Amino acid sequence: MQETILALNAVSAAYGSIQALSNISLKVPKGAIVALLGSNGAGKTTTLNVISRLVRQTSGTITYQGTDTARLSSDELVRTGLVQVPEGRQVFRDMTVLENLELGAYLRRDRSHIGRDLERVFHIFPRLQERNRQLASTLSGGEQQMLAIGRAIMSQPSVMLFDEPSMGLSPLLVQHMFRVIQELNRDHGMTILLVEQNVKLALGISSYAYILENGEISLEGPASDLAEDEAVRKAYLGI
Ligand code: ATP
């Protein structure tokens, strides 16, 4: 059996009187790509935010590498290799591409391979190398998305939480983004929890998937089974 690197056990979360998550339990095996799917407002981003401790759960436990994360700050989590790639374009706009990437390395423990990892990011996203002296604010939306991912890679993660990496990208760039995620997993050993609206592509690269509806997990299973599931096909694949 594969070792579980990240587990949520009956986690609930609320924003004031709005119950955003109710008793979510999920497991991410080490080395896997796991998809978290669901319609708008289902609670996907909240799930990632409770994992990375940006939002505090009201009950339940989250275990990362066997440790209850309630003891850790967001920074400590990043230091131990759990990194969230934010939705959209949350880069430091007044800094250059290179400065943004260097900032990503700021919290890491092992500083000896920063140059190598910068090369890795430039290899994955050659566009970022071409523009490395340019201010982040002048990048296109797709390029800012690449920069946000590049910055996360620079922190040397073991687990990457992706929030809608394909959002706002052209169809060609969406394909590229999914290939990059697969490469990070396959070639660089990163475990990935992937929140996506693009259900077909997400199921195509994941081994297991969870579907959230109104803050609860309504369905889970091997991704290939969900891709064949009639209810999933109707609700999310338009078939
Ligand atoms: P989307 O795909 O549209 O991004 P999501 O599945 O990521 O949606 P969440 O962003 O996690 O959903 O939101 C879950 C619920 O919590 C929604 O009803 C949303 O309106 C509510 N919510 C999210 N953030 C806040 C907040 N900061 N304050 C109040 N309510 C919030």
PDB file of C-alpha atoms and ligand atoms in Angstrom:
ATOM      1  CA  MET A   1       0.000   0.000   0.000  1.00  0.00           C
ATOM      2  CA  GLN A   2       1.153   3.494  -0.825  1.00  0.00           C
ATOM      3  CA  GLU A   3       1.989   5.721   2.117  1.00  0.00           C
ATOM      4  CA  THR A   4      -0.501   8.538   2.770  1.00  0.00           C
ATOM      5  CA  ILE A   5       1.331  11.877   2.823  1.00  0.00           C
ATOM      6  CA  LEU A   6      -1.711  14.082   3.448  1.00  0.00           C
ATOM      7  CA  ALA A   7      -5.007  13.179   5.083  1.00  0.00           C
ATOM      8  CA  LEU A   8      -8.104  15.114   6.096  1.00  0.00           C
ATOM      9  CA  ASN A   9     -10.284  13.481   8.694  1.00  0.00           C
ATOM     10  CA  ALA A  10     -13.847  14.838   9.129  1.00  0.00           C
ATOM     11  CA  VAL A  11     -12.798  18.450   8.512  1.00  0.00           C
ATOM     12  CA  SER A  12     -15.391  21.221   8.691  1.00  0.00           C
ATOM     13  CA  ALA A  13     -14.953  24.939   8.071  1.00  0.00           C
ATOM     14  CA  ALA A  14     -17.195  27.998   8.127  1.00  0.00           C
ATOM     15  CA  TYR A  15     -17.109  31.672   7.243  1.00  0.00           C
ATOM     16  CA  GLY A  16     -19.245  33.194   9.981  1.00  0.00           C
ATOM     17  CA  SER A  17     -22.631  31.564   9.579  1.00  0.00           C
ATOM     18  CA  ILE A  18     -21.782  30.085   6.171  1.00  0.00           C
ATOM     19  CA  GLN A  19     -20.860  26.417   6.481  1.00  0.00           C
ATOM     20  CA  ALA A  20     -18.292  25.949   3.707  1.00  0.00           C
ATOM     21  CA  LEU A  21     -17.107  22.398   4.497  1.00  0.00           C
ATOM     22  CA  SER A  22     -18.864  19.607   6.396  1.00  0.00           C
ATOM     23  CA  ASN A  23     -16.950  16.520   7.493  1.00  0.00           C
ATOM     24  CA  ILE A  24     -14.531  16.266   4.599  1.00  0.00           C
ATOM     25  CA  SER A  25     -12.293  13.205   4.676  1.00  0.00           C
ATOM     26  CA  LEU A  26      -9.732  12.578   1.991  1.00  0.00           C
ATOM     27  CA  LYS A  27      -6.351  10.965   1.489  1.00  0.00           C
ATOM     28  CA  VAL A  28      -3.491  11.817  -0.802  1.00  0.00           C
ATOM     29  CA  PRO A  29      -1.001   8.965  -1.296  1.00  0.00           C
ATOM     30  CA  LYS A  30       2.651   9.919  -1.622  1.00  0.00           C
ATOM     31  CA  GLY A  31       3.618  10.339  -5.277  1.00  0.00           C
ATOM     32  CA  ALA A  32       0.031  10.496  -6.559  1.00  0.00           C
ATOM     33  CA  ILE A  33      -2.013  13.081  -8.421  1.00  0.00           C
ATOM     34  CA  VAL A  34      -5.412  13.369  -6.733  1.00  0.00           C
ATOM     35  CA  ALA A  35      -8.176  15.555  -8.186  1.00  0.00           C
ATOM     36  CA  LEU A  36     -10.688  17.573  -6.186  1.00  0.00           C
ATOM     37  CA  LEU A  37     -13.619  18.484  -8.399  1.00  0.00           C
ATOM     38  CA  GLY A  38     -16.969  20.162  -8.049  1.00  0.00           C
ATOM     39  CA  SER A  39     -19.027  23.097  -9.216  1.00  0.00           C
ATOM     40  CA  ASN A  40     -18.613  26.759  -8.268  1.00  0.00           C
ATOM     41  CA  GLY A  41     -18.855  27.404  -4.561  1.00  0.00           C
ATOM     42  CA  ALA A  42     -18.639  23.693  -3.664  1.00  0.00           C
ATOM     43  CA  GLY A  43     -15.754  24.349  -1.262  1.00  0.00           C
ATOM     44  CA  LYS A  44     -12.695  23.371  -3.298  1.00  0.00           C
ATOM     45  CA  THR A  45     -10.616  26.483  -2.577  1.00  0.00           C
ATOM     46  CA  THR A  46     -11.665  26.378   1.068  1.00  0.00           C
ATOM     47  CA  THR A  47     -10.392  22.790   1.261  1.00  0.00           C
ATOM     48  CA  LEU A  48      -6.991  23.865  -0.067  1.00  0.00           C
ATOM     49  CA  ASN A  49      -6.979  26.869   2.266  1.00  0.00           C
ATOM     50  CA  VAL A  50      -7.647  24.763   5.353  1.00  0.00           C
ATOM     51  CA  ILE A  51      -4.884  22.373   4.298  1.00  0.00           C
ATOM     52  CA  SER A  52      -2.399  25.232   3.965  1.00  0.00           C
ATOM     53  CA  ARG A  53      -3.740  26.817   7.168  1.00  0.00           C
ATOM     54  CA  LEU A  54      -4.928  30.043   5.580  1.00  0.00           C
ATOM     55  CA  VAL A  55      -8.391  29.154   6.888  1.00  0.00           C
ATOM     56  CA  ARG A  56      -8.808  27.352  10.232  1.00  0.00           C
ATOM     57  CA  GLN A  57     -11.047  24.317  10.367  1.00  0.00           C
ATOM     58  CA  THR A  58     -13.815  24.350  12.978  1.00  0.00           C
ATOM     59  CA  SER A  59     -13.449  20.611  13.572  1.00  0.00           C
ATOM     60  CA  GLY A  60     -11.582  17.584  12.282  1.00  0.00           C
ATOM     61  CA  THR A  61      -7.888  16.914  11.809  1.00  0.00           C
ATOM     62  CA  ILE A  62      -5.402  17.321   9.009  1.00  0.00           C
ATOM     63  CA  THR A  63      -2.298  15.160   8.995  1.00  0.00           C
ATOM     64  CA  TYR A  64       0.715  15.910   6.839  1.00  0.00           C
ATOM     65  CA  GLN A  65       3.617  13.435   6.898  1.00  0.00           C
ATOM     66  CA  GLY A  66       2.123  11.957  10.038  1.00  0.00           C
ATOM     67  CA  THR A  67       1.989  15.293  11.920  1.00  0.00           C
ATOM     68  CA  ASP A  68      -1.208  17.048  12.964  1.00  0.00           C
ATOM     69  CA  THR A  69      -0.907  20.370  11.109  1.00  0.00           C
ATOM     70  CA  ALA A  70      -2.802  22.231  13.851  1.00  0.00           C
ATOM     71  CA  ARG A  71       0.622  22.577  15.492  1.00  0.00           C
ATOM     72  CA  LEU A  72       2.208  24.223  12.467  1.00  0.00           C
ATOM     73  CA  SER A  73       2.023  27.739  11.014  1.00  0.00           C
ATOM     74  CA  SER A  74       1.573  28.321   7.272  1.00  0.00           C
ATOM     75  CA  ASP A  75       5.288  29.155   7.012  1.00  0.00           C
ATOM     76  CA  GLU A  76       6.287  25.973   8.812  1.00  0.00           C
ATOM     77  CA  LEU A  77       4.125  23.980   6.427  1.00  0.00           C
ATOM     78  CA  VAL A  78       5.866  25.553   3.435  1.00  0.00           C
ATOM     79  CA  ARG A  79       9.239  24.782   5.033  1.00  0.00           C
ATOM     80  CA  THR A  80       8.262  21.144   5.389  1.00  0.00           C
ATOM     81  CA  GLY A  81       7.299  21.002   1.728  1.00  0.00           C
ATOM     82  CA  LEU A  82       3.558  21.596   1.500  1.00  0.00           C
ATOM     83  CA  VAL A  83       2.945  24.449  -0.911  1.00  0.00           C
ATOM     84  CA  GLN A  84      -0.207  25.957  -2.382  1.00  0.00           C
ATOM     85  CA  VAL A  85      -0.171  27.474  -5.846  1.00  0.00           C
ATOM     86  CA  PRO A  86      -2.816  30.163  -5.565  1.00  0.00           C
ATOM     87  CA  GLU A  87      -5.738  30.543  -7.909  1.00  0.00           C
ATOM     88  CA  GLY A  88      -5.264  33.247 -10.527  1.00  0.00           C
ATOM     89  CA  ARG A  89      -2.338  35.552 -10.722  1.00  0.00           C
ATOM     90  CA  GLN A  90      -1.078  36.200  -7.253  1.00  0.00           C
ATOM     91  CA  VAL A  91       2.456  37.243  -8.072  1.00  0.00           C
ATOM     92  CA  PHE A  92       4.411  40.217  -6.748  1.00  0.00           C
ATOM     93  CA  ARG A  93       3.586  42.663  -9.471  1.00  0.00           C
ATOM     94  CA  ASP A  94       6.275  45.248  -8.749  1.00  0.00           C
ATOM     95  CA  MET A  95       9.079  42.716  -8.742  1.00  0.00           C
ATOM     96  CA  THR A  96      10.786  41.152 -11.714  1.00  0.00           C
ATOM     97  CA  VAL A  97      10.209  37.565 -12.773  1.00  0.00           C
ATOM     98  CA  LEU A  98      13.591  36.590 -11.336  1.00  0.00           C
ATOM     99  CA  GLU A  99      12.901  38.340  -8.018  1.00  0.00           C
ATOM    100  CA  ASN A 100       9.559  36.544  -7.741  1.00  0.00           C
ATOM    101  CA  LEU A 101      11.269  33.203  -8.293  1.00  0.00           C
ATOM    102  CA  GLU A 102      14.039  33.983  -5.803  1.00  0.00           C
ATOM    103  CA  LEU A 103      11.410  34.891  -3.250  1.00  0.00           C
ATOM    104  CA  GLY A 104       9.909  31.423  -3.716  1.00  0.00           C
ATOM    105  CA  ALA A 105      13.189  29.960  -2.451  1.00  0.00           C
ATOM    106  CA  TYR A 106      13.170  32.172   0.626  1.00  0.00           C
ATOM    107  CA  LEU A 107      11.685  29.671   3.073  1.00  0.00           C
ATOM    108  CA  ARG A 108      13.512  26.576   1.955  1.00  0.00           C
ATOM    109  CA  ARG A 109      15.970  24.818   4.216  1.00  0.00           C
ATOM    110  CA  ASP A 110      18.348  23.475   1.640  1.00  0.00           C
ATOM    111  CA  ARG A 111      19.756  26.478  -0.216  1.00  0.00           C
ATOM    112  CA  SER A 112      22.438  24.592  -2.141  1.00  0.00           C
ATOM    113  CA  HIS A 113      20.345  23.772  -5.190  1.00  0.00           C
ATOM    114  CA  ILE A 114      18.626  27.093  -5.817  1.00  0.00           C
ATOM    115  CA  GLY A 115      20.502  27.648  -9.094  1.00  0.00           C
ATOM    116  CA  ARG A 116      19.624  24.153 -10.277  1.00  0.00           C
ATOM    117  CA  ASP A 117      15.936  24.674  -9.451  1.00  0.00           C
ATOM    118  CA  LEU A 118      15.911  28.017 -11.243  1.00  0.00           C
ATOM    119  CA  GLU A 119      17.230  26.196 -14.308  1.00  0.00           C
ATOM    120  CA  ARG A 120      14.484  23.618 -13.828  1.00  0.00           C
ATOM    121  CA  VAL A 121      11.791  26.324 -13.758  1.00  0.00           C
ATOM    122  CA  PHE A 122      13.258  27.945 -16.882  1.00  0.00           C
ATOM    123  CA  HIS A 123      13.367  24.560 -18.578  1.00  0.00           C
ATOM    124  CA  ILE A 124       9.670  23.974 -17.790  1.00  0.00           C
ATOM    125  CA  PHE A 125       8.671  27.545 -18.698  1.00  0.00           C
ATOM    126  CA  PRO A 126      11.197  28.949 -21.218  1.00  0.00           C
ATOM    127  CA  ARG A 127       9.014  32.056 -21.464  1.00  0.00           C
ATOM    128  CA  LEU A 128       9.942  32.976 -17.897  1.00  0.00           C
ATOM    129  CA  GLN A 129      13.630  32.860 -18.767  1.00  0.00           C
ATOM    130  CA  GLU A 130      13.093  35.134 -21.764  1.00  0.00           C
ATOM    131  CA  ARG A 131      11.286  37.609 -19.504  1.00  0.00           C
ATOM    132  CA  ASN A 132      13.279  37.181 -16.323  1.00  0.00           C
ATOM    133  CA  ARG A 133      14.164  40.893 -15.968  1.00  0.00           C
ATOM    134  CA  GLN A 134      10.630  42.062 -16.748  1.00  0.00           C
ATOM    135  CA  LEU A 135       8.234  43.278 -14.047  1.00  0.00           C
ATOM    136  CA  ALA A 136       5.630  40.636 -13.182  1.00  0.00           C
ATOM    137  CA  SER A 137       2.862  43.208 -13.722  1.00  0.00           C
ATOM    138  CA  THR A 138       3.744  43.345 -17.420  1.00  0.00           C
ATOM    139  CA  LEU A 139       3.354  39.588 -17.978  1.00  0.00           C
ATOM    140  CA  SER A 140       0.270  38.182 -19.675  1.00  0.00           C
ATOM    141  CA  GLY A 141      -2.244  36.302 -17.532  1.00  0.00           C
ATOM    142  CA  GLY A 142      -0.905  32.930 -18.677  1.00  0.00           C
ATOM    143  CA  GLU A 143       2.668  33.998 -17.968  1.00  0.00           C
ATOM    144  CA  GLN A 144       1.705  35.143 -14.474  1.00  0.00           C
ATOM    145  CA  GLN A 145       0.146  31.739 -13.905  1.00  0.00           C
ATOM    146  CA  MET A 146       3.440  30.131 -14.959  1.00  0.00           C
ATOM    147  CA  LEU A 147       5.311  32.458 -12.610  1.00  0.00           C
ATOM    148  CA  ALA A 148       3.064  31.522  -9.668  1.00  0.00           C
ATOM    149  CA  ILE A 149       3.802  27.844 -10.350  1.00  0.00           C
ATOM    150  CA  GLY A 150       7.502  28.541 -10.869  1.00  0.00           C
ATOM    151  CA  ARG A 151       7.642  30.345  -7.542  1.00  0.00           C
ATOM    152  CA  ALA A 152       6.034  27.351  -5.819  1.00  0.00           C
ATOM    153  CA  ILE A 153       8.562  24.991  -7.443  1.00  0.00           C
ATOM    154  CA  MET A 154      11.384  27.179  -6.057  1.00  0.00           C
ATOM    155  CA  SER A 155      10.292  26.376  -2.522  1.00  0.00           C
ATOM    156  CA  GLN A 156      11.201  22.721  -3.197  1.00  0.00           C
ATOM    157  CA  PRO A 157       7.807  21.238  -2.414  1.00  0.00           C
ATOM    158  CA  SER A 158       6.945  17.619  -1.706  1.00  0.00           C
ATOM    159  CA  VAL A 159       3.224  18.290  -2.068  1.00  0.00           C
ATOM    160  CA  MET A 160       1.757  20.925  -4.376  1.00  0.00           C
ATOM    161  CA  LEU A 161      -1.828  22.088  -4.030  1.00  0.00           C
ATOM    162  CA  PHE A 162      -3.004  23.483  -7.359  1.00  0.00           C
ATOM    163  CA  ASP A 163      -6.039  25.745  -7.477  1.00  0.00           C
ATOM    164  CA  GLU A 164      -7.463  25.836 -10.995  1.00  0.00           C
ATOM    165  CA  PRO A 165      -4.163  26.006 -12.851  1.00  0.00           C
ATOM    166  CA  SER A 166      -5.926  26.053 -16.225  1.00  0.00           C
ATOM    167  CA  MET A 167      -8.116  29.051 -15.388  1.00  0.00           C
ATOM    168  CA  GLY A 168      -7.982  31.794 -17.995  1.00  0.00           C
ATOM    169  CA  LEU A 169      -5.494  30.008 -20.216  1.00  0.00           C
ATOM    170  CA  SER A 170      -5.837  29.467 -23.952  1.00  0.00           C
ATOM    171  CA  PRO A 171      -6.588  25.839 -24.968  1.00  0.00           C
ATOM    172  CA  LEU A 172      -2.968  25.347 -26.052  1.00  0.00           C
ATOM    173  CA  LEU A 173      -1.625  26.642 -22.736  1.00  0.00           C
ATOM    174  CA  VAL A 174      -4.110  24.475 -20.831  1.00  0.00           C
ATOM    175  CA  GLN A 175      -2.624  21.395 -22.511  1.00  0.00           C
ATOM    176  CA  HIS A 176       0.862  22.625 -21.630  1.00  0.00           C
ATOM    177  CA  MET A 177      -0.136  23.252 -18.015  1.00  0.00           C
ATOM    178  CA  PHE A 178      -1.489  19.720 -17.615  1.00  0.00           C
ATOM    179  CA  ARG A 179       1.697  18.294 -19.161  1.00  0.00           C
ATOM    180  CA  VAL A 180       3.748  20.360 -16.695  1.00  0.00           C
ATOM    181  CA  ILE A 181       1.741  19.003 -13.771  1.00  0.00           C
ATOM    182  CA  GLN A 182       2.288  15.454 -15.004  1.00  0.00           C
ATOM    183  CA  GLU A 183       6.015  16.105 -15.393  1.00  0.00           C
ATOM    184  CA  LEU A 184       6.308  17.567 -11.897  1.00  0.00           C
ATOM    185  CA  ASN A 185       4.686  14.408 -10.614  1.00  0.00           C
ATOM    186  CA  ARG A 186       6.444  11.839 -12.767  1.00  0.00           C
ATOM    187  CA  ASP A 187       9.898  13.334 -13.210  1.00  0.00           C
ATOM    188  CA  HIS A 188      10.274  15.377 -10.040  1.00  0.00           C
ATOM    189  CA  GLY A 189       8.430  13.135  -7.586  1.00  0.00           C
ATOM    190  CA  MET A 190       5.929  15.741  -6.451  1.00  0.00           C
ATOM    191  CA  THR A 191       2.635  14.688  -4.924  1.00  0.00           C
ATOM    192  CA  ILE A 192      -0.228  16.773  -6.284  1.00  0.00           C
ATOM    193  CA  LEU A 193      -3.707  17.701  -5.106  1.00  0.00           C
ATOM    194  CA  LEU A 194      -5.407  19.317  -8.054  1.00  0.00           C
ATOM    195  CA  VAL A 195      -8.517  21.505  -7.921  1.00  0.00           C
ATOM    196  CA  GLU A 196      -9.891  21.907 -11.420  1.00  0.00           C
ATOM    197  CA  GLN A 197     -12.972  22.938 -13.359  1.00  0.00           C
ATOM    198  CA  ASN A 198     -11.624  21.098 -16.369  1.00  0.00           C
ATOM    199  CA  VAL A 199     -12.930  17.743 -15.161  1.00  0.00           C
ATOM    200  CA  LYS A 200     -12.030  15.726 -18.230  1.00  0.00           C
ATOM    201  CA  LEU A 201      -8.367  16.731 -18.275  1.00  0.00           C
ATOM    202  CA  ALA A 202      -8.085  16.487 -14.487  1.00  0.00           C
ATOM    203  CA  LEU A 203      -9.471  12.930 -14.434  1.00  0.00           C
ATOM    204  CA  GLY A 204      -7.117  12.105 -17.314  1.00  0.00           C
ATOM    205  CA  ILE A 205      -3.976  12.774 -15.264  1.00  0.00           C
ATOM    206  CA  SER A 206      -5.165  11.762 -11.772  1.00  0.00           C
ATOM    207  CA  SER A 207      -5.206   8.346 -10.160  1.00  0.00           C
ATOM    208  CA  TYR A 208      -8.023   9.128  -7.719  1.00  0.00           C
ATOM    209  CA  ALA A 209     -10.653  11.859  -7.470  1.00  0.00           C
ATOM    210  CA  TYR A 210     -13.097  13.382  -5.015  1.00  0.00           C
ATOM    211  CA  ILE A 211     -16.200  15.338  -5.951  1.00  0.00           C
ATOM    212  CA  LEU A 212     -17.369  18.081  -3.627  1.00  0.00           C
ATOM    213  CA  GLU A 213     -20.955  19.311  -3.561  1.00  0.00           C
ATOM    214  CA  ASN A 214     -22.157  21.940  -1.121  1.00  0.00           C
ATOM    215  CA  GLY A 215     -19.170  21.418   1.135  1.00  0.00           C
ATOM    216  CA  GLU A 216     -19.497  17.632   1.276  1.00  0.00           C
ATOM    217  CA  ILE A 217     -17.818  14.847  -0.610  1.00  0.00           C
ATOM    218  CA  SER A 218     -20.560  13.375  -2.755  1.00  0.00           C
ATOM    219  CA  LEU A 219     -18.486  10.874  -4.702  1.00  0.00           C
ATOM    220  CA  GLU A 220     -14.968   9.475  -4.760  1.00  0.00           C
ATOM    221  CA  GLY A 221     -13.098   6.748  -6.565  1.00  0.00           C
ATOM    222  CA  PRO A 222     -10.342   5.888  -9.006  1.00  0.00           C
ATOM    223  CA  ALA A 223     -10.268   8.647 -11.638  1.00  0.00           C
ATOM    224  CA  SER A 224     -10.826   6.172 -14.461  1.00  0.00           C
ATOM    225  CA  ASP A 225     -14.026   4.927 -12.747  1.00  0.00           C
ATOM    226  CA  LEU A 226     -15.340   8.467 -12.236  1.00  0.00           C
ATOM    227  CA  ALA A 227     -14.626   9.286 -15.883  1.00  0.00           C
ATOM    228  CA  GLU A 228     -16.987   6.423 -16.786  1.00  0.00           C
ATOM    229  CA  ASP A 229     -19.595   7.240 -14.144  1.00  0.00           C
ATOM    230  CA  GLU A 230     -22.867   8.322 -15.691  1.00  0.00           C
ATOM    231  CA  ALA A 231     -23.707  10.967 -13.089  1.00  0.00           C
ATOM    232  CA  VAL A 232     -20.240  12.488 -13.416  1.00  0.00           C
ATOM    233  CA  ARG A 233     -20.417  12.436 -17.177  1.00  0.00           C
ATOM    234  CA  LYS A 234     -23.787  14.186 -17.111  1.00  0.00           C
ATOM    235  CA  ALA A 235     -22.945  16.767 -14.454  1.00  0.00           C
ATOM    236  CA  TYR A 236     -19.365  17.601 -15.329  1.00  0.00           C
ATOM    237  CA  LEU A 237     -18.502  16.298 -18.759  1.00  0.00           C
ATOM    238  CA  GLY A 238     -21.619  17.435 -20.579  1.00  0.00           C
ATOM    239  CA  ILE A 239     -22.224  13.949 -21.964  1.00  0.00           C
TER     240      ILE A 239
HETATM  241  P1  ATP B   1     -15.070  28.169  -7.201  1.00  0.00           P
HETATM  242  O1  ATP B   1     -14.907  27.007  -8.101  1.00  0.00           O
HETATM  243  O2  ATP B   1     -16.193  29.071  -7.622  1.00  0.00           O
HETATM  244  O3  ATP B   1     -13.795  28.891  -6.900  1.00  0.00           O
HETATM  245  P2  ATP B   1     -14.985  26.659  -4.708  1.00  0.00           P
HETATM  246  O4  ATP B   1     -15.461  25.274  -4.867  1.00  0.00           O
HETATM  247  O5  ATP B   1     -13.515  26.864  -4.675  1.00  0.00           O
HETATM  248  O6  ATP B   1     -15.643  27.588  -5.809  1.00  0.00           O
HETATM  249  P3  ATP B   1     -15.030  28.061  -2.188  1.00  0.00           P
HETATM  250  O7  ATP B   1     -14.341  29.261  -2.724  1.00  0.00           O
HETATM  251  O8  ATP B   1     -14.266  27.149  -1.321  1.00  0.00           O
HETATM  252  O9  ATP B   1     -15.659  27.212  -3.392  1.00  0.00           O
HETATM  253  O10 ATP B   1     -16.348  28.549  -1.441  1.00  0.00           O
HETATM  254  C1  ATP B   1     -17.184  27.689  -0.685  1.00  0.00           C
HETATM  255  C2  ATP B   1     -18.299  28.521  -0.066  1.00  0.00           C
HETATM  256  O11 ATP B   1     -17.785  29.403   0.930  1.00  0.00           O
HETATM  257  C3  ATP B   1     -19.053  29.392  -1.053  1.00  0.00           C
HETATM  258  O12 ATP B   1     -20.397  29.386  -0.691  1.00  0.00           O
HETATM  259  C4  ATP B   1     -18.447  30.771  -0.854  1.00  0.00           C
HETATM  260  O13 ATP B   1     -19.369  31.776  -1.152  1.00  0.00           O
HETATM  261  C5  ATP B   1     -18.095  30.750   0.620  1.00  0.00           C
HETATM  262  N1  ATP B   1     -16.897  31.574   0.901  1.00  0.00           N
HETATM  263  C6  ATP B   1     -15.657  31.392   0.386  1.00  0.00           C
HETATM  264  N2  ATP B   1     -14.793  32.306   0.873  1.00  0.00           N
HETATM  265  C7  ATP B   1     -15.506  33.082   1.729  1.00  0.00           C
HETATM  266  C8  ATP B   1     -15.190  34.209   2.556  1.00  0.00           C
HETATM  267  N3  ATP B   1     -13.944  34.690   2.616  1.00  0.00           N
HETATM  268  N4  ATP B   1     -16.191  34.744   3.279  1.00  0.00           N
HETATM  269  C9  ATP B   1     -17.448  34.252   3.233  1.00  0.00           C
HETATM  270  N5  ATP B   1     -17.808  33.192   2.481  1.00  0.00           N
HETATM  271  C10 ATP B   1     -16.864  32.610   1.740  1.00  0.00           C
END
